[in-house]
Amino acid sequence: VHSFRLPGIYGPGRSAFDALRAGTAKRVVKPGLAFSRIHVDDIVQVLRASMARPDPGAVYNVCDDAPAASADVTAHAAALLGVEAPPEIPFEDAALSPMARSFYADNKRVRNDRIKAELGVALRYPTYREGLAAILAEENGD
């Protein structure tokens, strides 16, 4: 049995593009706060690598190389779409549900050294920038 710790998962149909297109995207800013994330294709890659190299009891952080603020991810997605990013909203002023507010309580940064060293994984999307670009290219049929 392996355990996999997953941060924010994104991919086709589940990315910052969807919120931007729906008009629901927010750019809540809390200085110093960053979150790890992972593209769904890289999750698959890690799972396959773990099956090829079983290590019973192993626990793996499955994330990309670049924890980032959600506001930065949204701004980058907007730039890729060629639309204006939503305005930044200071965390203190954001109208958030208690659950959403708890999401911003502390950093959600994890390291992926073990998936690289033990499983030999080379991420297809090492940061959200490559992942978002690939999603958009797929949507555009590129």
Short mmCIF file of C-alpha atoms in Angstrom, two decimals:
data_model
loop_
_atom_site.label_atom_id
_atom_site.label_comp_id
_atom_site.label_asym_id
_atom_site.label_seq_id
_atom_site.Cartn_x
_atom_site.Cartn_y
_atom_site.Cartn_z
CA VAL A 1 0.00 0.00 0.00
CA HIS A 2 1.23 3.47 -0.92
CA SER A 3 -0.21 6.74 0.34
CA PHE A 4 -0.41 9.78 -1.91
CA ARG A 5 -0.87 13.28 -0.51
CA LEU A 6 -2.50 15.46 -3.15
CA PRO A 7 -2.79 19.25 -3.12
CA GLY A 8 -5.06 21.25 -5.45
CA ILE A 9 -5.79 19.16 -8.54
CA TYR A 10 -6.30 20.82 -11.90
CA GLY A 11 -6.64 19.75 -15.51
CA PRO A 12 -9.03 19.97 -18.45
CA GLY A 13 -12.46 21.02 -17.17
CA ARG A 14 -11.04 21.91 -13.76
CA SER A 15 -8.77 24.93 -13.94
CA ALA A 16 -8.61 28.68 -13.49
CA PHE A 17 -9.94 28.99 -17.05
CA ASP A 18 -13.31 27.62 -15.99
CA ALA A 19 -13.85 30.20 -13.24
CA LEU A 20 -12.68 33.01 -15.52
CA ARG A 21 -15.09 31.97 -18.27
CA ALA A 22 -17.94 31.59 -15.78
CA GLY A 23 -17.26 35.03 -14.34
CA THR A 24 -16.73 33.60 -10.85
CA ALA A 25 -12.95 33.94 -10.59
CA LYS A 26 -11.59 35.92 -7.64
CA ARG A 27 -8.07 37.04 -6.87
CA VAL A 28 -7.91 36.95 -3.09
CA VAL A 29 -4.53 38.18 -1.91
CA LYS A 30 -2.94 37.23 1.39
CA PRO A 31 0.77 38.16 1.35
CA GLY A 32 3.14 35.23 1.72
CA LEU A 33 0.45 32.61 1.17
CA ALA A 34 1.02 29.95 -1.48
CA PHE A 35 -0.51 26.63 -2.40
CA SER A 36 0.87 23.54 -4.07
CA ARG A 37 -1.05 22.05 -6.96
CA ILE A 38 -0.75 19.21 -9.47
CA HIS A 39 -1.99 18.55 -13.00
CA VAL A 40 -4.10 15.40 -13.30
CA ASP A 41 -1.76 13.96 -15.97
CA ASP A 42 1.14 14.16 -13.52
CA ILE A 43 -0.91 12.32 -10.88
CA VAL A 44 -1.35 9.48 -13.35
CA GLN A 45 2.38 9.49 -14.06
CA VAL A 46 3.21 9.22 -10.34
CA LEU A 47 0.72 6.39 -9.79
CA ARG A 48 2.18 4.42 -12.69
CA ALA A 49 5.73 4.98 -11.42
CA SER A 50 4.75 3.79 -7.94
CA MET A 51 3.30 0.59 -9.38
CA ALA A 52 6.53 -0.03 -11.26
CA ARG A 53 8.60 0.53 -8.10
CA PRO A 54 6.58 -0.74 -5.15
CA ASP A 55 7.71 0.37 -1.70
CA PRO A 56 5.10 -0.81 0.80
CA GLY A 57 4.12 1.89 3.26
CA ALA A 58 5.64 4.73 1.26
CA VAL A 59 3.99 8.14 1.50
CA TYR A 60 4.40 10.54 -1.41
CA ASN A 61 3.63 14.23 -1.79
CA VAL A 62 2.30 14.53 -5.33
CA CYS A 63 2.70 18.16 -6.34
CA ASP A 64 4.45 20.32 -8.90
CA ASP A 65 7.64 22.31 -8.39
CA ALA A 66 6.13 25.76 -7.84
CA PRO A 67 3.72 26.53 -5.02
CA ALA A 68 2.03 29.81 -5.90
CA ALA A 69 -0.66 32.18 -4.76
CA SER A 70 -4.06 31.40 -6.27
CA ALA A 71 -4.28 35.04 -7.38
CA ASP A 72 -1.12 34.56 -9.47
CA VAL A 73 -2.52 31.44 -11.12
CA THR A 74 -5.75 33.26 -11.99
CA ALA A 75 -3.83 36.24 -13.39
CA HIS A 76 -1.71 33.94 -15.56
CA ALA A 77 -4.78 32.10 -16.84
CA ALA A 78 -6.42 35.43 -17.71
CA ALA A 79 -3.30 36.50 -19.62
CA LEU A 80 -3.31 33.23 -21.59
CA LEU A 81 -6.96 33.83 -22.49
CA GLY A 82 -6.25 37.43 -23.42
CA VAL A 83 -8.76 38.78 -20.91
CA GLU A 84 -8.40 41.15 -18.00
CA ALA A 85 -7.73 39.46 -14.67
CA PRO A 86 -10.24 40.08 -11.90
CA PRO A 87 -9.15 42.79 -9.48
CA GLU A 88 -7.10 41.79 -6.45
CA ILE A 89 -9.11 41.59 -3.24
CA PRO A 90 -7.24 41.77 0.08
CA PHE A 91 -8.02 38.69 2.18
CA GLU A 92 -9.38 40.88 4.97
CA ASP A 93 -11.95 42.41 2.59
CA ALA A 94 -12.94 39.25 0.72
CA ALA A 95 -16.50 37.99 1.13
CA LEU A 96 -15.70 34.33 1.74
CA SER A 97 -17.64 31.50 3.32
CA PRO A 98 -16.18 30.12 6.56
CA MET A 99 -14.92 27.10 4.62
CA ALA A 100 -13.28 29.26 1.95
CA ARG A 101 -11.78 31.49 4.64
CA SER A 102 -10.26 28.43 6.36
CA PHE A 103 -8.58 27.53 3.05
CA TYR A 104 -6.55 30.73 3.39
CA ALA A 105 -5.60 30.06 7.03
CA ASP A 106 -2.07 28.91 6.23
CA ASN A 107 0.30 27.86 3.48
CA LYS A 108 -0.36 24.62 1.69
CA ARG A 109 3.16 24.10 0.33
CA VAL A 110 4.62 20.63 0.03
CA ARG A 111 7.77 19.27 -1.59
CA ASN A 112 7.92 16.59 -4.25
CA ASP A 113 11.54 15.46 -3.84
CA ARG A 114 10.55 11.89 -3.02
CA ILE A 115 8.54 11.27 -6.21
CA LYS A 116 11.54 12.39 -8.20
CA ALA A 117 14.25 10.60 -6.24
CA GLU A 118 12.49 7.31 -5.48
CA LEU A 119 10.10 6.99 -8.41
CA GLY A 120 12.18 8.71 -11.08
CA VAL A 121 9.32 11.03 -12.02
CA ALA A 122 10.01 13.99 -14.31
CA LEU A 123 6.88 16.09 -14.18
CA ARG A 124 5.22 16.79 -17.49
CA TYR A 125 3.94 20.08 -16.04
CA PRO A 126 6.52 21.27 -13.48
CA THR A 127 4.54 24.47 -12.81
CA TYR A 128 1.02 25.74 -13.32
CA ARG A 129 2.32 27.78 -16.25
CA GLU A 130 3.07 24.71 -18.37
CA GLY A 131 -0.07 22.97 -17.18
CA LEU A 132 -2.39 25.85 -18.05
CA ALA A 133 -0.72 26.34 -21.43
CA ALA A 134 -1.26 22.64 -22.23
CA ILE A 135 -4.93 22.79 -21.21
CA LEU A 136 -5.51 25.80 -23.44
CA ALA A 137 -3.63 24.19 -26.35
CA GLU A 138 -5.79 21.06 -25.98
CA GLU A 139 -8.97 23.16 -25.92
CA ASN A 140 -7.82 24.95 -29.08
CA GLY A 141 -6.97 21.67 -30.80
CA ASP A 142 -3.24 22.43 -30.92
#
